[in-house]
Amino acid sequence: MVSRDLVIETKGLRKSFPGVLANDQIDIDIRRGEVHAIVGENGAGKSTLMKMLCGLYQPDAGEIFLNGEKIELSDPGKAIKLGIGMVHQHFMLIPRFSVTENIILGAENSNRGVLNFKKAHAEVEELCKRYEFDLNPKELVADLSVGEQQRVEILKVLYRGAEVIIMDEPTAVLVPQEVDELFKNLKLLVEAGKTVIFISHKLDEVLEISDRITVLRRGQKIGTVNKEDTNKKHLAEMMVGRPVLFTVEKGEADVEGTVLEINDLHYSENGQAILNGVNFEVKAGEIYGIAGVEGNGQTELVETIVGLRKPASGSVKLLGKDITGKEVVDIRKEGIGFVPEDRHKRGLVLPMTVAENSILGKHNSKDLKKSLLLDYKKIEALTKQYITDYDIRVSSPQVEIGNLSGGNQQKVILAREFSGEPNLIIAAQPTRGLDVGAIEFVRKELVKARDAGKAVLLISADLEEVMAMSDRIGVIYNGRITSEFLPEEVDHQQLGHYMLGSEKEGAAK
Amino acid sequence: MLNELFSPDMMASAIRLTIPILLAALGAIYSERSGVVNIGLEGMMVVGAFWAAWGSFNYGPVVGILFGITAGMVLASIHALVTVTFKVNQIVSGVALNVLAAGISRFSSLSIFGMATTSPHVSGLPKMTIKPLAEISWLKPLVTEFSILIPISFILVGVTVWVLKYTTFGLRLRAAGENPEAADTLGINVFKMRYAGIIISGAFAGLAGAYLSIEHTGMYVEGMTQGKGYIALAAMIFGNWSAIGAMFAALLFGFAEAISLRRITTLVPYQFIKIIPYLLTIIVVSGFVKKSDPPAKVGTNYERGEG
Amino acid sequence: MNYKYKDWLMQIAFTFGAILFAMFIGSLVIMFIGKNPITVYQSMLQFTFGRSDSIGAILFKSTPLIFAGLAVALSFRVGLFNIGAEGQYFIGALAASIVGFSLQGLPWFIHLPLVILAGMAGGMLWALIPALLKVKRGAHEVITTIMMNYIAYSVVHYFVADLFLDKAQNLPKGYGSPMVRMPKILESARMPTMHDFVGIFGVEMPRYIYLNWFFVIGILLAIAVYILIWKTPFGMEIRAVGQNPHASETVGIQSKKVYLKTFLISGAIAGLIGLSDLLGYIGYMDTDFPRGYGFTGIAVALLANNNALGVVLAALLFGFLRRGAEGLQAIEQIPMDVVVILEGVIILSIVVASQLMRRYFKTQEKKREKESQKTSASDGDKEGLENVE
């Protein structure tokens, strides 16, 4: 069925961003009329690769071929003209426009600039019929469900005559029934001779829909396999690499009483339930790791604990004291050190100096003041202390923190958050985007804190990290901790299975 | 008193006072729908008023109006250059343009007419009268001796609705203000659309100024805009960024101004009637009556997100 | 560290570039009316520095601009845009003049501070409404403050022309109509001029120069604002919230409170803008009370890059321009409004220059980043090999 000729071929694609090498030496080949999945963990470089294919990013090096001819994709418009359309993970729709308006935008059929809506509606209806899309062209996009909005996105590229449709994590936002509907649509598209590139990290879906699968890891291509020649286990291994290469030197946990206790925590946003009754506790002297596919409520859970979001119901207790829904400043006073997942948004004020960032949040403490004014001598001395203790590579405390590398920025956050003798440390994605040396440093510091008898809550999308660091592991899925394990009880594949929604028998709380 | 409040004279006056607000508000819609706040409307009206008077003084009213429109467009082009190309804060640019416009007009007035505050009298377009209707006494003030720009302004409301809704240009313009990133990925030149939106708004504001000086007053008077550019902005917000809504808001505000000018009530000091548009706008942007619903990306400069 | 010094120099260079560009545009304007810009600028300099009275006049003219610049700069620091300084100083001046003419029989050392406090309270009150609407309802402060400006004009007009119109003005018969103004402010509430003070140093300032102690208050306030911003914990909160409200909230700073407090302080300072004219010069509130300081304040703050001490320098520059413009009008018959054009162009060129500067720094940073990547790339390769093993 699938013809063997290549639609798209890339050779040696490379793309880097400040501090990150997102893609390196990527060679892929896509055959006409196939569903080709690109899989990999978060940060493996899937989206960057796709954005180069649709003209949003220009590669630093390498070549792209379309039907055997070399092409330059200087902008998205060019890609569309060549028949490559992208359905973005975050929809590029205008809620205030109707379905038809969204679809024709930029490719309008007009008579001297005057739109012919009758004709446009008819065209859209015709497309809907051909590919069995259930949509009303006149409806406002704002009134559509997420699944319907995605159909509008697909129609947009079809309307422009796309032959190759790139879909970036299309199922991430869909409920199961919508996924079935989407797959039905995709099959029709392929039957009509279109080619689909499907980006995902959900292996079940990938195995269901695709003909061939390319695996990326850390910006590099690991390999391409036929669906028939592989299975979930094999793919998972390709994705995460060989099981646990690094070890963290840590002794037995010396666990004491409960520090953090979360009871039936609920949180919702814009009417959408995000946390659906979270229960767990973290004890002094242990690292409790939360594993899960991103977007299952990790961010909201952490921000609810530290007071940045107000829960709908449930309770958060720290050392027996109820801190539910209190202000951040009051919660921090109870002794929480917080390493946020987004350093630049939540962790630091980039235009301020290292010294200022080091004391942010403690700037009202008496130790740092001389009568009403800040005592800059003390601040500088404290910062210098941090710089030595945490091996921060910086020439002076007065350097703007935005000029430091990611690792050194993270060390400043660690210094600030760990130095107040907190009872609980919350570290969200603490090693994301760091270089190896800094990763090791951060991990060691977390273990050190745990050995000093602090409770550590670790949230990470990096399965290896969770496995190696944690004394207990909780799996979060759809806003709930669905299972808890000791690290020696499970292996990668099992844990991955639970992260995708299975529940440990009899263990659901 | 009620009689006086809704007398034909009063209505005619209200409509005359509505026009500059309406025209500038229509202009604001083009700019804001493309994603750019145009605080500089006031300044564009000021230069429009001055150069229209100058043009009319030298070459007659038609040329005067063209001069007014052009002056508004020139000032608007600066706004476009500064905000779209150089990505400067749109508010700052607008404020600067207002300062600049005030300076230019006074300076030019002094060096050209030798008077800072007024120009000599200038002629306007021929006035219109609808004869058959003028026979009806209660309609008379409304249909006799009115400026041709009055019906044109109301026609422009319809034109604006049509352009925004039923033309390619309108669709793309709105897309640039709602989701520039999406528009960009669809091959629409967001920068071009925003330039267009701003410059059209300058043309409208310039026309509004021209109406004020050569049609309404018959001369250029320093400070004659009296913040009408800001009231127009308010009318646009109050009308929820739609041409029809802005028209009703402009009528309301024009009516309020007519009342305060004629001082027909002593119940409330006329200064307080004057603040009605401003108060209403504050209430609207604070979401007290209904959700104010601006274009999603208005006020933010678009930068292509290449790493 | 050494590049930081270079960046600093660049910043100054860009600022001067912007001023030069504005002067260039000014030259075009001057040429437009058929004069030679060089002789014009020359006679402007001669007028402002060649006369003994000019220094005093410059300082007097820059006084309100110092307050205006400080008010706007402070709001910029916390990431808000106080276009409402204009309305705030009108209400401040109104409040001050009511207290100034109505409280009889107070000694000056009580009355004058009371009047100044009334001015600050008036400005603060006018800032309170937009600030509350911003924090509680999310209303954009730019729109609300613009509207508040016009409400202020009307309110002041009502007080001046109706409610507190000075009906006791006695005019010689047949000499015009009475002025539309409020009663005169009592002597006990007037701000003394600095004639006696500069007299100590043997400087004789002509009587028609109204330089008064508000200038000194402005300088002191600038220092105070500088200390507030850079040396106090609250100042740190202001800067942190202004640059990254999310990170500030994460470390426990309550950004809404910081917005509210800072905006109120900004309003209080704005309340002082009109007082130098009111208490040191005009002596009453009328319908011609000087307008537009609030907008010039935006220019001052931008030129000063929101630095409190820079505000003083920028205000002096604008004072100099205004004084020079008076000279131009007198000597060269060039309308003094050329200086308003200059002000507008300075705002535009300074903001464009700072954007260009930001871009320049960004590319510089990227260069640095790339270089540091090159040096660390070898480490990365090693790590890759380990992984394959």
Short mmCIF file of N, CA and C in Angstrom, two decimals, chain A residues 94-103 121 124-125 134-145 148 152:
data_model
loop_
_atom_site.label_atom_id
_atom_site.label_comp_id
_atom_site.label_asym_id
_atom_site.label_seq_id
_atom_site.Cartn_x
_atom_site.Cartn_y
_atom_site.Cartn_z
N ILE A 94 -8.22 31.77 16.06
CA ILE A 94 -8.74 33.03 16.56
C ILE A 94 -10.16 32.77 17.06
N PRO A 95 -10.33 32.76 18.37
CA PRO A 95 -11.62 32.36 18.95
C PRO A 95 -12.78 33.20 18.44
N ARG A 96 -12.50 34.48 18.15
CA ARG A 96 -13.58 35.36 17.77
C ARG A 96 -13.99 35.19 16.30
N PHE A 97 -13.25 34.41 15.57
CA PHE A 97 -13.58 34.17 14.17
C PHE A 97 -14.42 32.89 14.05
N SER A 98 -15.20 32.83 12.97
CA SER A 98 -15.96 31.61 12.70
C SER A 98 -15.01 30.55 12.17
N VAL A 99 -15.52 29.33 12.09
CA VAL A 99 -14.73 28.23 11.55
C VAL A 99 -14.22 28.59 10.16
N THR A 100 -15.13 29.06 9.32
CA THR A 100 -14.74 29.40 7.96
C THR A 100 -13.68 30.50 7.94
N GLU A 101 -13.90 31.55 8.73
CA GLU A 101 -12.93 32.65 8.74
C GLU A 101 -11.55 32.15 9.13
N ASN A 102 -11.50 31.28 10.14
CA ASN A 102 -10.22 30.74 10.56
C ASN A 102 -9.56 29.94 9.44
N ILE A 103 -10.39 29.21 8.72
CA ILE A 103 -9.82 28.32 7.71
C ILE A 103 -9.31 29.12 6.50
N HIS A 121 -18.00 29.06 2.74
CA HIS A 121 -18.72 28.11 3.58
C HIS A 121 -18.91 26.79 2.84
N VAL A 124 -15.71 24.82 2.69
CA VAL A 124 -15.39 24.20 3.98
C VAL A 124 -16.29 23.00 4.22
N GLU A 125 -17.57 23.17 3.89
CA GLU A 125 -18.50 22.07 4.08
C GLU A 125 -18.08 20.85 3.25
N ASP A 134 -16.95 16.57 11.53
CA ASP A 134 -18.26 17.03 11.98
C ASP A 134 -18.13 18.47 12.48
N LEU A 135 -18.38 19.44 11.61
CA LEU A 135 -18.20 20.84 11.98
C LEU A 135 -19.23 21.73 11.29
N ASN A 136 -19.64 22.78 11.97
CA ASN A 136 -20.49 23.78 11.35
C ASN A 136 -19.65 24.99 10.96
N PRO A 137 -19.52 25.29 9.67
CA PRO A 137 -18.59 26.34 9.22
C PRO A 137 -18.90 27.71 9.81
N LYS A 138 -20.16 27.92 10.20
CA LYS A 138 -20.53 29.27 10.64
C LYS A 138 -20.34 29.48 12.13
N GLU A 139 -20.06 28.42 12.83
CA GLU A 139 -19.95 28.54 14.28
C GLU A 139 -18.67 29.29 14.67
N LEU A 140 -18.72 29.99 15.81
CA LEU A 140 -17.51 30.65 16.30
C LEU A 140 -16.59 29.62 16.92
N VAL A 141 -15.29 29.79 16.68
CA VAL A 141 -14.33 28.84 17.23
C VAL A 141 -14.36 28.85 18.75
N ALA A 142 -14.68 29.99 19.33
CA ALA A 142 -14.74 30.10 20.79
C ALA A 142 -15.75 29.12 21.38
N ASP A 143 -16.76 28.76 20.58
CA ASP A 143 -17.80 27.88 21.11
C ASP A 143 -17.52 26.40 20.86
N LEU A 144 -16.37 26.09 20.29
CA LEU A 144 -16.09 24.70 19.93
C LEU A 144 -15.35 23.98 21.05
N SER A 145 -15.51 22.66 21.08
CA SER A 145 -14.73 21.85 22.01
C SER A 145 -13.29 21.76 21.49
N GLU A 148 -12.97 19.65 18.41
CA GLU A 148 -13.47 20.34 17.22
C GLU A 148 -12.48 21.40 16.75
N VAL A 152 -10.57 22.01 13.09
CA VAL A 152 -10.44 23.25 12.33
C VAL A 152 -8.98 23.44 11.90
#
